[in-house]
XYZ file of C-alpha atoms in Angstrom:
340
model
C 210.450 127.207 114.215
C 211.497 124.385 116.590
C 213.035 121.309 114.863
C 211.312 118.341 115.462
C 214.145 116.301 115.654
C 214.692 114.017 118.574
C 218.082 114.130 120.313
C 219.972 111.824 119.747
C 222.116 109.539 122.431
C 225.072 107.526 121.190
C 227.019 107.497 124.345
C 227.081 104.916 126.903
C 225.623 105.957 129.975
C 225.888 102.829 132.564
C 228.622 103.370 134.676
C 230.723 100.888 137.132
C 231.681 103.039 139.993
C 234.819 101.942 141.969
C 234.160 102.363 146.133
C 237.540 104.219 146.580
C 236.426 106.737 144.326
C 233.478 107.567 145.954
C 234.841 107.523 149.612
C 237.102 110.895 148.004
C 233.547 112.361 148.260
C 232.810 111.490 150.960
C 235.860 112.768 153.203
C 235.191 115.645 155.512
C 231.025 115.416 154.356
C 232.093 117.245 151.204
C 233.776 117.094 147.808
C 237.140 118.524 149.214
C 238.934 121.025 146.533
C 235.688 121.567 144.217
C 235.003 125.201 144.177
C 231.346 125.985 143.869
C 230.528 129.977 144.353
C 233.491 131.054 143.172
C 234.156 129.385 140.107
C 231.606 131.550 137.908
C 232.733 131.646 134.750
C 235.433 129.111 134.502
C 234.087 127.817 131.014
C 231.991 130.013 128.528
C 229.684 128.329 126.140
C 231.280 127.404 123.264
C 231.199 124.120 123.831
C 227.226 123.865 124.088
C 227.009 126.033 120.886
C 228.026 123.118 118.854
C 225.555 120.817 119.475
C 224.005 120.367 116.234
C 220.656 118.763 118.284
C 220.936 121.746 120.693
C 221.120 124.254 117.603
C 217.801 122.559 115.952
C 216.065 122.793 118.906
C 216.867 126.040 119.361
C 215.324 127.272 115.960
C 215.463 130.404 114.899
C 216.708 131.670 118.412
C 220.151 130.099 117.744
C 222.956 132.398 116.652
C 226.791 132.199 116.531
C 228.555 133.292 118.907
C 225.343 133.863 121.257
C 226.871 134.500 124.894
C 225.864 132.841 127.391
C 223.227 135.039 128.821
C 221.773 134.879 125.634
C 221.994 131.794 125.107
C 220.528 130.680 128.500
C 217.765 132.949 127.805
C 216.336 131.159 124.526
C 216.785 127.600 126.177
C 214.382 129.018 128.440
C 212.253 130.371 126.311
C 212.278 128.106 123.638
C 211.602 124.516 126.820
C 208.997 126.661 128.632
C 205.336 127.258 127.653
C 202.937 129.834 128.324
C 201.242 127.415 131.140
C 203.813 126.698 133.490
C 204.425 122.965 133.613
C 202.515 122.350 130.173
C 204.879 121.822 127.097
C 204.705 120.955 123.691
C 206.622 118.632 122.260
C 209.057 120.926 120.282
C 209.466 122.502 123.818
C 209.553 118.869 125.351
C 212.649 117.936 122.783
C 214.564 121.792 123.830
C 214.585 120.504 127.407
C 216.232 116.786 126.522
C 218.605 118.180 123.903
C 219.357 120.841 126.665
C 220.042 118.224 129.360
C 222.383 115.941 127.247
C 224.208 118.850 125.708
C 225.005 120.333 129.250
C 225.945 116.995 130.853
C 228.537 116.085 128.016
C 229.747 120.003 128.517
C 230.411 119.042 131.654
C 231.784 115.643 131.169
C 234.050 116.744 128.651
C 235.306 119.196 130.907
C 235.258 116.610 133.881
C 233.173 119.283 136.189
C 230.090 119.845 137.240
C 229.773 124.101 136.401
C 228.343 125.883 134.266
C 228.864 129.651 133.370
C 226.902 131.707 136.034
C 224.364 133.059 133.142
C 222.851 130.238 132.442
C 222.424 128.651 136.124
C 218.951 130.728 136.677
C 217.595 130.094 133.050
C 218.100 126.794 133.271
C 216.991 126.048 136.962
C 213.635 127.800 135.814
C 213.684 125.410 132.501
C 214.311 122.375 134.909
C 211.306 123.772 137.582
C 208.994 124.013 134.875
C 209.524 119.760 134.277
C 209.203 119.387 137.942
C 206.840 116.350 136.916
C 209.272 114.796 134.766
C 212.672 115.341 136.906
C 210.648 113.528 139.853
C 209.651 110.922 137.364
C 213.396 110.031 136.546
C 214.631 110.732 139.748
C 212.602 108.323 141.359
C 213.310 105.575 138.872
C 210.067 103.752 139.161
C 208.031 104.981 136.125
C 209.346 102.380 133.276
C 207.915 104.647 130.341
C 210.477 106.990 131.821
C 213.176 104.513 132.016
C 213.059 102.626 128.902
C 212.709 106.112 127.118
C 215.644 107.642 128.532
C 217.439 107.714 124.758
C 214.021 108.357 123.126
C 212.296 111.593 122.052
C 209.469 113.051 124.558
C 206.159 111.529 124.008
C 202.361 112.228 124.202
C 200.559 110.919 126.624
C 197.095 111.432 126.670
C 197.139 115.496 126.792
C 200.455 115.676 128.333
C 203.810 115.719 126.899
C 206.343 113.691 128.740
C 210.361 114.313 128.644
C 212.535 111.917 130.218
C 216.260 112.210 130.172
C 219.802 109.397 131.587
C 219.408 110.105 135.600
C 223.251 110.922 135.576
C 222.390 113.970 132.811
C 219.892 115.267 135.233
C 222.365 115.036 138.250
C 224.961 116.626 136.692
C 222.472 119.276 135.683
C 221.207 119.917 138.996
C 224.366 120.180 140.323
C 226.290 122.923 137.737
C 223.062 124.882 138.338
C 222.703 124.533 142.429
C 226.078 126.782 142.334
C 223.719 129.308 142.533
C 222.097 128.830 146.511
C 218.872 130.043 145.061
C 218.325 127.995 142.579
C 219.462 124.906 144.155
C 216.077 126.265 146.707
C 214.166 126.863 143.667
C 214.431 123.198 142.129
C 213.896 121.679 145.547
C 211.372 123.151 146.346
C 209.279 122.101 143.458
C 210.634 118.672 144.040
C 208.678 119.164 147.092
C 205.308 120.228 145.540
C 205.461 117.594 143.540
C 205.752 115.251 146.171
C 203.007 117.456 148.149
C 200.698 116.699 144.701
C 201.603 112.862 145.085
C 201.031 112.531 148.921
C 197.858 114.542 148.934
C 196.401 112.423 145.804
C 196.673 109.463 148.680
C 193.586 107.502 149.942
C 192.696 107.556 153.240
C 192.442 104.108 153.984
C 195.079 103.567 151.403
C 197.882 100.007 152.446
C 200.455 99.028 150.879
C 202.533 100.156 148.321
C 199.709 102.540 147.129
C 200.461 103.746 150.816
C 204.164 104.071 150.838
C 205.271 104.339 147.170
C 204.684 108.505 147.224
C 206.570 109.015 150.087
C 209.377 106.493 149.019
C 209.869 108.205 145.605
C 209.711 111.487 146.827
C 212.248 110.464 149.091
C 214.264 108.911 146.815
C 214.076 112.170 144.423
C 215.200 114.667 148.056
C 218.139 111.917 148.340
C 219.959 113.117 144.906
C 218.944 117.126 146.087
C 221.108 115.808 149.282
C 224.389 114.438 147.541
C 224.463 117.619 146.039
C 224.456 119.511 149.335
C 227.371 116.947 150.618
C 229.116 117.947 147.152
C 229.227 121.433 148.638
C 233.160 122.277 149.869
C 233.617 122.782 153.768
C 234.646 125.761 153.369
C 231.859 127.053 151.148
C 228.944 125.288 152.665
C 228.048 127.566 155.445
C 227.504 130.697 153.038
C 225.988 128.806 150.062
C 223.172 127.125 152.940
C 222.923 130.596 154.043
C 221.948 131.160 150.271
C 219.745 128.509 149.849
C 217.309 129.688 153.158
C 217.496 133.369 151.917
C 215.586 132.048 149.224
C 213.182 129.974 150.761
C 212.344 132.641 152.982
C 211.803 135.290 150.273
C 209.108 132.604 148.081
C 207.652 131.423 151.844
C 203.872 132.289 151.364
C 201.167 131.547 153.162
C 199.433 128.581 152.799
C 195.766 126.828 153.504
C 194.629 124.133 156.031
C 195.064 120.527 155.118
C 191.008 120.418 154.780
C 191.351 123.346 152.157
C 194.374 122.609 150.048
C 196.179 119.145 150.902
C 199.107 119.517 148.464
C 199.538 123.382 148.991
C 199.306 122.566 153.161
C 202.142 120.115 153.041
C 204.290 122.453 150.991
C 203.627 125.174 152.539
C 204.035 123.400 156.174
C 207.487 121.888 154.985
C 209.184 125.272 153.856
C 207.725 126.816 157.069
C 209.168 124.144 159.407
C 212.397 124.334 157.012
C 213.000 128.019 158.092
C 212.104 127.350 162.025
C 214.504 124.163 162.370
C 217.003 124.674 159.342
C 220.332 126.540 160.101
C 223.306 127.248 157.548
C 225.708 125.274 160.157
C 224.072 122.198 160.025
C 226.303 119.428 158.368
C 222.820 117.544 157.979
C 221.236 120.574 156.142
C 217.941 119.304 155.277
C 218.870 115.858 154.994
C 215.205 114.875 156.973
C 213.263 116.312 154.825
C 211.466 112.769 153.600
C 210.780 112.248 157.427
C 209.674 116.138 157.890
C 207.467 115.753 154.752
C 205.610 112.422 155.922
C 205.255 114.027 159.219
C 203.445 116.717 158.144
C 201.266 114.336 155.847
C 200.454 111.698 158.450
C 199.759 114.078 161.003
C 196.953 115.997 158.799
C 195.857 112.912 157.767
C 195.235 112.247 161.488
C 197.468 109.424 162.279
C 199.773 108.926 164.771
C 203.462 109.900 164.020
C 204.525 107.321 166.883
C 202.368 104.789 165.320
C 204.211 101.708 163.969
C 202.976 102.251 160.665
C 204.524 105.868 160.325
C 207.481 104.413 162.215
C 208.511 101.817 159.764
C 207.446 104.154 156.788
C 210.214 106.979 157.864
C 212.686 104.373 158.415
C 212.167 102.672 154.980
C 212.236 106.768 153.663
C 215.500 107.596 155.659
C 217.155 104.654 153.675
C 215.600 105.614 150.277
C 217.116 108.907 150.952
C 220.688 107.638 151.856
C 220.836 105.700 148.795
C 220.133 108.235 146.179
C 222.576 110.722 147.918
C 225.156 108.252 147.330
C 224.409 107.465 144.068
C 224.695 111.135 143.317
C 227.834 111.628 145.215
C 228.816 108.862 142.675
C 228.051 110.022 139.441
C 229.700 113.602 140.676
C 232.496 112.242 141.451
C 232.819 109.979 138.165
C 232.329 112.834 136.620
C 235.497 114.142 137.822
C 237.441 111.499 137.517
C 236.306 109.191 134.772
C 239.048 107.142 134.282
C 238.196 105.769 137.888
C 234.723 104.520 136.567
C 233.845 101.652 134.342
């Protein structure tokens, strides 16, 4: 049986970062030195067997000495329901311990990796909350924000998780090591935004308008820091990696008339894999504009309109300043000492 206990927080999570710090980021488009494919198994997971919250969560499913396969294997299990995206809130409270547990890993270790077993487990965990990780990736949901050190809640007949942004980003990260499942977690960032945009009004102004494609944008900005986190001399191979993958899951998918979320999905990995290439040092950094492309043009209006005009520019800077703020939090991270 799942403990019901909520994780518990204690450690400070607002952060002062210093601009010299993040300009080591930034140097050459990529965090310079940071291995990323080949580091595997630089730590095991001994550290993230003793967390006590992580252990109650984990039920009966915890043992001693579980390696890391294993273990990665009953996080999954034990966040994920038989409905994908549908949780309970014992699975709900796996997930946040899981989150916190793996970010102070990695803090404590002052690097963003994880042992290579756990990255798919854990991708799939972190897919299946698709709803939630857009919710505190875009910020703008205050249940989500004012709960980030609370347990998951019910809201009407869904369970809600939330989790500290830089917990998620650190996540995303250690498991994106793995080109597939940095695709994998994308790309249901993207359905999710697909959902949002599609759920739109026709005649829809204003923010009812513009806030879907602004927090979906927002969310693809912190998918982007992590692709500028990727070394130089890695980045061609892992990109490689990540359109393998979103070639083999490309499907086919209905007209706008038939399916609006499942046509601007499907359109975007589609256009992704005609106009994407691994050499690209802005690998799918327009993705926000790509996405409200495809939206405003099914919805019939003019993509040289001012409307859509203004709308990707406002987007484009969304975008920008979430990848920064990831590259950020990475690189405080690394170097804490540099961060108030």
């Amino acid at each position: 049986m799942n403990d019901n206990t909520p994780p518990q927080t204690t450690r400070p999570r607002t952060r002062l970062f210093v601009v010299a710090a993040t300009a080591l980021v930034l140097v050459g488009g990529g965090a310079v030195g940071y291995a990323v494919v080949a580091q595997d198994d630089r730590s095991a997971c001994e550290g993230l067997l003793t967390d006590t919250t992580l252990q109650r969560s984990l039920g009966d499913a915890y043992r001693e000495n579980m390696d890391c396969d294993t273990l990665g294997r009953a996080i999954e299990d034990a966040a994920t329901g038989s409905a994908p995206g549908r949780h309970t809130l014992p699975e709900a409270r796996t997930m946040q311990a899981t989150l916190a547990a793996v970010s102070e890993d990695i803090e404590q270790r002052e690097e963003p990796s994880i042992p290579s077993d756990l990255r798919a487990p854990l991708a799939a965990a972190l897919a299946d909350y698709a709803q939630d990780t857009y919710e505190i990736l875009s910020g703008v949901n205050g249940d989500y924000t004012r709960r980030a050190d609370s347990a998951p809640w019910q809201d009407g007949k869904t369970v809600r998780m939330s989790a500290h942004l830089d917990d998620l980003v650190n996540v995303l990260r250690a498991v994106s090591e793995a080109p597939a499942a940095y695709a994998d977690v994308r790309a249901v960032h993207v359905r999710t935004c697909a959902t949002r945009l599609a759920a739109v009004p026709s005649q829809a102004t204003g923010s009812v308008y513009t806030g879907p494609a602004r927090s979906c944008a927002v969310g693809l900005g912190y998918y982007d820091g992590i692709v500028d986190d990727v070394p130089k001399s890695q980045a061609s191979t892992w990109r490689s990696g990540v359109l393998q993958r979103l070639k083999a899951t490309a499907d086919s998918f209905p007209p706008y008339e038939v399916n609006r979320a499942q046509h601007i999905a499907g359109s975007w990995q589609q256009a992704v894999l005609e106009q994407v290439d691994s050499d690209q040092t802005q690998f799918l950094k327009d993705d926000s504009s790509r996405i409200v492309g495809i939206w405003t043009g099914a919805r019939g209006e003019g993509i040289d309109s001012k409307k859509v005009n203004d709308l990707e520019l406002t987007i484009a800077d969304d975008a920008n300043s979430s990848a920064m703020e990831a590259e950020q939090t990475l690189q405080c991270t690394r170097r804490p000492t540099e961060c108030g």
